[in-house]
Coordinates of C-alpha atoms and ligand atoms in Angstrom, one line a residue:
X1 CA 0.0 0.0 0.0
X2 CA 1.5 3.2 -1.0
X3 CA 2.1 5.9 1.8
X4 CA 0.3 9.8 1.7
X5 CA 1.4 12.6 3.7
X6 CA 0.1 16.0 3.9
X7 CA 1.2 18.6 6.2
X8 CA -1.4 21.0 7.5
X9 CA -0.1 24.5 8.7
X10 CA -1.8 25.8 12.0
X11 CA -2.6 29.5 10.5
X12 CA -6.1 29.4 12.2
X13 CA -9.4 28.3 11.1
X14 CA -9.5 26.8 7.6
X15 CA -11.6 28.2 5.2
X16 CA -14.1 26.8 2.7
X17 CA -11.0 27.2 -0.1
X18 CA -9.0 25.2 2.1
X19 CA -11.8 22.4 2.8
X20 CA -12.7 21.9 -1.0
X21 CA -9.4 22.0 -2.2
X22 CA -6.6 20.1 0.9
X23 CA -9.4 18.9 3.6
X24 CA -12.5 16.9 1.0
X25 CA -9.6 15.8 -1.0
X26 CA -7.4 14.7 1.6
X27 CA -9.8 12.9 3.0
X28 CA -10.6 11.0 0.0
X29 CA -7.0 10.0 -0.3
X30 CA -7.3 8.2 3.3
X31 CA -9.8 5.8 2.3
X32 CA -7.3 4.6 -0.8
X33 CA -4.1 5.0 1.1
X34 CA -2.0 4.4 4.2
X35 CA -2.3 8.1 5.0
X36 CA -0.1 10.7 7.1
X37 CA -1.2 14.0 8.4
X38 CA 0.7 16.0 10.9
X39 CA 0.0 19.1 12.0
X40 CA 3.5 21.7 10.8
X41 CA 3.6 23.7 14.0
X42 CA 7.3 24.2 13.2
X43 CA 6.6 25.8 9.7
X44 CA 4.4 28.5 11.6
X45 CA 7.2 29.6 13.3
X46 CA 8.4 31.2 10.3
X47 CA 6.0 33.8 10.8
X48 CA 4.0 33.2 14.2
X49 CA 5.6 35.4 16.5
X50 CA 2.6 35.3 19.2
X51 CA 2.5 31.5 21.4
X52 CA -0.9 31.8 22.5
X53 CA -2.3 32.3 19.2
X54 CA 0.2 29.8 17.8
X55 CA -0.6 26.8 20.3
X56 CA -4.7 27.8 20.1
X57 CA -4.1 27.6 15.8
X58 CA -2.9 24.1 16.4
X59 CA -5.6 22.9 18.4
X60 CA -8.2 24.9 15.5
X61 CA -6.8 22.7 12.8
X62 CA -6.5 19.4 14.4
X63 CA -10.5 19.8 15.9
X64 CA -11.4 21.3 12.3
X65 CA -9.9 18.2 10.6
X66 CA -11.2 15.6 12.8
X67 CA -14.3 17.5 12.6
X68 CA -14.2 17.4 8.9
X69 CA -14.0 13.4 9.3
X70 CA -10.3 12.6 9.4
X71 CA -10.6 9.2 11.3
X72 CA -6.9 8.7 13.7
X73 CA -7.7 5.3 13.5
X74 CA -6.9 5.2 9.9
X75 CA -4.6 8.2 9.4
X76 CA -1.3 9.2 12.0
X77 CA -2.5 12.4 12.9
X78 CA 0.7 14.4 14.9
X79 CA 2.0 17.7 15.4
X80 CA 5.7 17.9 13.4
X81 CA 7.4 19.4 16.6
X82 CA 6.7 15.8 18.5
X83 CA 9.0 13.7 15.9
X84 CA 12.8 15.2 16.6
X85 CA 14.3 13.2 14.5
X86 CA 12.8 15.4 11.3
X87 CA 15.4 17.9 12.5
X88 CA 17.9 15.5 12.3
X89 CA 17.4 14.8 8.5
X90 CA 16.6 18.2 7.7
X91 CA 20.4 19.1 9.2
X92 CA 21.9 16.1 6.6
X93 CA 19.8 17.6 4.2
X94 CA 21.2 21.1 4.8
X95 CA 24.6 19.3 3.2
X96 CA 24.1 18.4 0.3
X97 CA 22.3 21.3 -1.0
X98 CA 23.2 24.2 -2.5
X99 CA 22.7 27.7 -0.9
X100 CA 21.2 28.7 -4.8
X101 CA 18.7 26.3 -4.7
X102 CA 17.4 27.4 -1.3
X103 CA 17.6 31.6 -3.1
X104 CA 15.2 30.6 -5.6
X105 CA 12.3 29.2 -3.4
X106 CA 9.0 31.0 -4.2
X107 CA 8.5 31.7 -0.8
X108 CA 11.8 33.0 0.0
X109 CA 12.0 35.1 -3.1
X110 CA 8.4 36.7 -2.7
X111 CA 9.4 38.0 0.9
X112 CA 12.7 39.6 -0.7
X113 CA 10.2 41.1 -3.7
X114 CA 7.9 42.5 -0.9
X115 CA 10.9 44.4 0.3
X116 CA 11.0 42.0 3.9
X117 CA 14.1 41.1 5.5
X118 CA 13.3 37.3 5.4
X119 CA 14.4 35.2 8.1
X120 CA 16.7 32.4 7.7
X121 CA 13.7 30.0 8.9
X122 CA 11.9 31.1 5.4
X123 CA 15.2 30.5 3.5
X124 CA 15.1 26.6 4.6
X125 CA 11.5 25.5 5.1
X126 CA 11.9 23.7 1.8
X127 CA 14.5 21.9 3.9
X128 CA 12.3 21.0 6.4
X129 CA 9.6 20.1 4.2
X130 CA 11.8 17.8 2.4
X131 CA 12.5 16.2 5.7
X132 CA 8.9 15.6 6.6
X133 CA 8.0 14.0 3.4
X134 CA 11.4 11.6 3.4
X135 CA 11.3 10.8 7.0
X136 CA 7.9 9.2 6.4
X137 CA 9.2 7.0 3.2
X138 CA 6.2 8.8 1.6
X139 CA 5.5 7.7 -1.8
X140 CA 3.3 10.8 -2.9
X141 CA 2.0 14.3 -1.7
X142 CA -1.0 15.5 -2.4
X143 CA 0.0 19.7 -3.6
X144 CA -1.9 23.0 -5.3
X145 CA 0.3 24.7 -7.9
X146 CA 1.5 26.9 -4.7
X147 CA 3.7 24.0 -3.5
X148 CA 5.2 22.3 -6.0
X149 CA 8.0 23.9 -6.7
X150 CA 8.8 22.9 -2.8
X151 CA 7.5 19.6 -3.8
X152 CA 10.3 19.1 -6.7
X153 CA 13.1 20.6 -4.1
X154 CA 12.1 17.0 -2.0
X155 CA 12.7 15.0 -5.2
X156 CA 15.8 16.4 -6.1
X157 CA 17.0 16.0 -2.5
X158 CA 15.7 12.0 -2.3
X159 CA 17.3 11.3 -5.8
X160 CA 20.5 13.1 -4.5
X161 CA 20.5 11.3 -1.3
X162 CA 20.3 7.5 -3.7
X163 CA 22.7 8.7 -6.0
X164 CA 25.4 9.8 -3.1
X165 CA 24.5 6.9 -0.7
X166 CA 23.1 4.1 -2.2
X167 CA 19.8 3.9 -4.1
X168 CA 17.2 2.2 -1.3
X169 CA 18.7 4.8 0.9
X170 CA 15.3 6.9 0.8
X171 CA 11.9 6.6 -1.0
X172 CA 11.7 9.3 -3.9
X173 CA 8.5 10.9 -3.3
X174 CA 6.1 12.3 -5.8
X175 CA 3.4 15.0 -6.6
X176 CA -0.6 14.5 -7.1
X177 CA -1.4 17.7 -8.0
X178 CA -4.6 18.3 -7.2
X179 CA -7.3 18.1 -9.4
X180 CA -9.7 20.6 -7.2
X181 CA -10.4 24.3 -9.3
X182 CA -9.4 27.3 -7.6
X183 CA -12.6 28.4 -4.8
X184 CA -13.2 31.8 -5.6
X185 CA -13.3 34.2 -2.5
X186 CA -16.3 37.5 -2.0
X187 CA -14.5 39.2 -4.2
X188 CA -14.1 36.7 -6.8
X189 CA -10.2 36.5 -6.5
X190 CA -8.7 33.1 -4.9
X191 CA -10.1 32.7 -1.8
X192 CA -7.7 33.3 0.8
X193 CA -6.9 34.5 4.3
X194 CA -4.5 36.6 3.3
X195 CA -7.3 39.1 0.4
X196 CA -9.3 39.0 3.9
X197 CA -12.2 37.4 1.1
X198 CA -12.6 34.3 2.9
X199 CA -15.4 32.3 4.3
X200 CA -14.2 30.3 7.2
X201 CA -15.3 26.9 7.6
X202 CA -16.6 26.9 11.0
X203 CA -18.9 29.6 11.1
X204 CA -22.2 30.8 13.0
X205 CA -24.9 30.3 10.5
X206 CA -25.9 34.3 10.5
X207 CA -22.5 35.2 9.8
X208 CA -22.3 32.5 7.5
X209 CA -25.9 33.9 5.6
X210 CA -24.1 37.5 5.7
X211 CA -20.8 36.6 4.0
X212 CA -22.8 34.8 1.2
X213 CA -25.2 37.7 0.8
X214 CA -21.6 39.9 0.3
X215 CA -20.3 37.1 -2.9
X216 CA -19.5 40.0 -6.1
X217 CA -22.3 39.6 -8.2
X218 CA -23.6 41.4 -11.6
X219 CA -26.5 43.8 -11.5
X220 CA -28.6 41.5 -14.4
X221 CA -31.9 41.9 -13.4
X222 CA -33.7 39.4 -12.5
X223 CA -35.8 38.7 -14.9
X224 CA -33.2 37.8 -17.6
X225 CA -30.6 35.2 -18.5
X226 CA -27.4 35.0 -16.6
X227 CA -24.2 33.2 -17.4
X228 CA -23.5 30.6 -14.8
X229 CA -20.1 29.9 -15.6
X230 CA -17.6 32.1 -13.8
X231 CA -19.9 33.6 -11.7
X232 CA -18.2 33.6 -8.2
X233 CA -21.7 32.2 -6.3
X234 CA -21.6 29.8 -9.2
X235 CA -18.5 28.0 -9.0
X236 CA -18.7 27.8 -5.1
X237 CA -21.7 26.6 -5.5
X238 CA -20.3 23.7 -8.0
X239 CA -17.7 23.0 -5.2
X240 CA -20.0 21.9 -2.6
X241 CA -23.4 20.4 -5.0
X242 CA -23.7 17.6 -7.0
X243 CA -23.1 17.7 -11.1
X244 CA -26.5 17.2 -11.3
X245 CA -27.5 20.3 -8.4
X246 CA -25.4 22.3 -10.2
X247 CA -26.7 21.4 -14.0
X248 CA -30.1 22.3 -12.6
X249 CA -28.8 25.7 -11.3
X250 CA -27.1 26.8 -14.6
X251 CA -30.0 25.7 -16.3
X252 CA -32.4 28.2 -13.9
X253 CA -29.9 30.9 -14.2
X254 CA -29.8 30.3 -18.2
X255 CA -33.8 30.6 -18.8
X256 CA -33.5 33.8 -16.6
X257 CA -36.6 34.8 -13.6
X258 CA -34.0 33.6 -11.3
X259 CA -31.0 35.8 -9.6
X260 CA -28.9 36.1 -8.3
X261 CA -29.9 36.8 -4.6
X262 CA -31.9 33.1 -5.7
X263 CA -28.8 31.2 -6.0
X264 CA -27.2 32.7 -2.8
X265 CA -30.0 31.4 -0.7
X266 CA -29.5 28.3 -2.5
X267 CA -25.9 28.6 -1.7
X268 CA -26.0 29.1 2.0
X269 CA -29.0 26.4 2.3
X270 CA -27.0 24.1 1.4
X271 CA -23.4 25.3 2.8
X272 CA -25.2 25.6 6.1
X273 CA -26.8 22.5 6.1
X274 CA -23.3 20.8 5.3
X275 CA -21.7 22.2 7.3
X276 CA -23.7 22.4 10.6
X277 CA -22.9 18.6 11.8
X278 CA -19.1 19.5 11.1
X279 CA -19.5 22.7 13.0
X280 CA -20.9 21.1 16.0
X281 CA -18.2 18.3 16.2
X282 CA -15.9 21.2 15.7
X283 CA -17.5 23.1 19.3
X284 CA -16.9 19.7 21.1
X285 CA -13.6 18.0 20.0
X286 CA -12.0 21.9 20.4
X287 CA -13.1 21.9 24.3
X288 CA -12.1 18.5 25.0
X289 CA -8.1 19.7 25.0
X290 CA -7.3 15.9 26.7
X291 CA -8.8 14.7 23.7
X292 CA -6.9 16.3 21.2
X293 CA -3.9 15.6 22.9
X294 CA -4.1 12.1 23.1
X295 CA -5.0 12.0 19.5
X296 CA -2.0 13.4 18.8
X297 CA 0.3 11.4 21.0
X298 CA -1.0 8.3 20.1
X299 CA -0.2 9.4 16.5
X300 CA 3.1 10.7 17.5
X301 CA 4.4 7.4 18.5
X302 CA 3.3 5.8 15.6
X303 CA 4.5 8.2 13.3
X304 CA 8.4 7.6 15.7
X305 CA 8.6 4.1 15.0
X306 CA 9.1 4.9 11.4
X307 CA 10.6 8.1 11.6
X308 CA 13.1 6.1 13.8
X309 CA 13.5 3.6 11.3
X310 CA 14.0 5.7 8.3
X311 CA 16.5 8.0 10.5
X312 CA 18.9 4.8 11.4
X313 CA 19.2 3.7 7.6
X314 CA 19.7 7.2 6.5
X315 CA 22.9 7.5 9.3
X316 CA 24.2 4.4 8.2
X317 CA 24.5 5.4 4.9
X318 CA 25.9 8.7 5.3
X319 CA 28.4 7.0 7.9
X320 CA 26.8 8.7 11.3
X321 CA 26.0 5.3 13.1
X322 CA 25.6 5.5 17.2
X323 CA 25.6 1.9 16.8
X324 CA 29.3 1.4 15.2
X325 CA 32.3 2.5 16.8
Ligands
AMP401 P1 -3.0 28.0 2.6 O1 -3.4 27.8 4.0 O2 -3.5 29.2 1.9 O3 -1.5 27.7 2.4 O4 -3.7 26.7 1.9 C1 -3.5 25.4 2.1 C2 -4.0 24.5 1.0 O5 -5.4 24.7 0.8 C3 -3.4 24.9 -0.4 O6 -2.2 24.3 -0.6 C4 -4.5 24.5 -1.3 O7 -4.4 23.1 -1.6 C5 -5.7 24.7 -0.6 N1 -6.4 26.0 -0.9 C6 -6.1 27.2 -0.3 N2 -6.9 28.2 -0.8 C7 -7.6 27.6 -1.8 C8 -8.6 28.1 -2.8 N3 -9.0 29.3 -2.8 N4 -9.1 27.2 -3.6 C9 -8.7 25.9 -3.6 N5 -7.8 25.4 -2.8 C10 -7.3 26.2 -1.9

């Protein structure tokens, strides 16, 4: 069975771009593989100066997740910080790549564009992330377009590894790229935290019903045809309804006496009514604290015995064995 992992960065509540395009699909991928989902509270860092908010973000994600239907039975669920030896291999890592390489990560680069003084964290989180991914002998990631270039960093890195020390000496991992469109934020550009256009996932259903009322729309009246198709409503409505929903929708829209203001009731109907049951499992795994942490112990020491596995081959190769004198 081949192995998944996906790391999920504690920024907060997800939102409903982050739940149709990394949660729904991630979640898919569970049922088909043996599945690893840890919780990056080191990658934060990079840019989480505050601890309180940091440590309550990674107790939002791991509730929203499990809400969402991640099942720890099935999947390791950990935080990153919990499995040392990822530092360990990132450090091995560090030496045998070149400083270039790190320059031209997106990441890094964009925060140099922006005129930021980038910390050194930013400069090697491709590093780390290579680490995470190798340390788990993962066989693919699941990735958006945003982290690929990261993604192709971890393959050069695992085929470097083979070539220098023997080719079984790590698994080379691949991208699925995912196959999830773009969710379109209120204003019609991607949805994302960072526009402030975002619809969070767990939401009050009146605030929910006032940031669908606020989706960009067109002033067509009413009464005549509208063009489905690209319409922001439109395609998040097409991300949470059936083909068939939506065919019925486009149609309505198409033989016109039906608006827009229509479709957003439609729209929060049937977001609200989706996501209610997840909301409430949200309210009660995120108070039960005990809970959550034994989740993610009990997926931290499984997630060890393979990290610690991984880690001992990887010293042997490279000559680093505590066992040998
Ligand atoms: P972020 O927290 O913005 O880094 O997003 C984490 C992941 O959620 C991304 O790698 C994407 O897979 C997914 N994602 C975020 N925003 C969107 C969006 N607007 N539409 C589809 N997928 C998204």
């Amino acid at each position: 069975m081949k192995t998944s992992l996906t790391g999920i960065k504690p920024t907060g509540i997800p939102h409903l771009g982050n739940y149709f395009g990394a949660i729904r699909p991630a979640l898919e991928l569970a049922q088909e593989c043996r599945s690893i989902y840890f919780i990056a509270d080191y990658h934060a860092l990079t840019a989480e100066r505050n601890p309180e908010t940091l440590n309550a973000h990674i107790y939002d994600v791991t509730a929203t997740w499990l809400a969402c239907g991640l099942d720890p039975q099935r999947t390791i669920v950990f935080r990153q910080s919990s499995v040392i030896e990822v530092f360990e291999l990132t450090w091995i890592f560090a030496c045998i790549v070149a400083t270039g390489q790190l320059e031209r990560g997106h990441s890094y680069k964009d925060a140099l564009a922006k005129g930021e003084a980038p910390n050194a964290g930013l400069l090697n989180y491709p590093l780390l992330m290579a680490a995470d991914i190798i340390l788990y002998d993962t066989d693919f990631v699941p990735v958006g377009n945003d982290q690929s270039q990261h993604l192709e960093l971890a393959r050069d890195i695992a085929i470097r590894m083979n070539h220098l020390y023997g080719e079984k000496t790590v698994v080379v991992p691949q991208a699925k790229l995912a196959a999830t469109p773009q969710v379109p934020g209120l204003d019609g550009r991607k949805m994302s935290k960072s526009y402030g256009n975002s619809i969070p996932l767990i939401v009050a259903s009146k605030e929910l019903h006032e940031l669908v009322i606020k989706i960009k729309s067109d002033s067509t009246p009413l009464e005549q045809p509208k063009e489905p198709e690209g319409a922001h409503a439109f395609e998040l409505f097409k991300a949470i309804a059936s083909k068939a929903e939506s065919q019925e929708v486009a149609r309505k829209l198409r033989a016109g006496g039906y608006g827009w203001g229509h479709l957003k009731k439609e729209l929060f109907e049937r977001l609200d009514s989706d996501l209610a049951p997840i909301r409430e499992r949200y309210h009660d795994l995120r108070d039960d604290r005990k809970r959550l942490d034994d989740i993610l112990e009990n997926g931290a020491e499984r997630a060890r015995v393979k990290a610690r596995e991984t880690i001992s081959r990887v010293r042997r190769a490279v000559g680093i064995d505590a066992k040998k004198p």
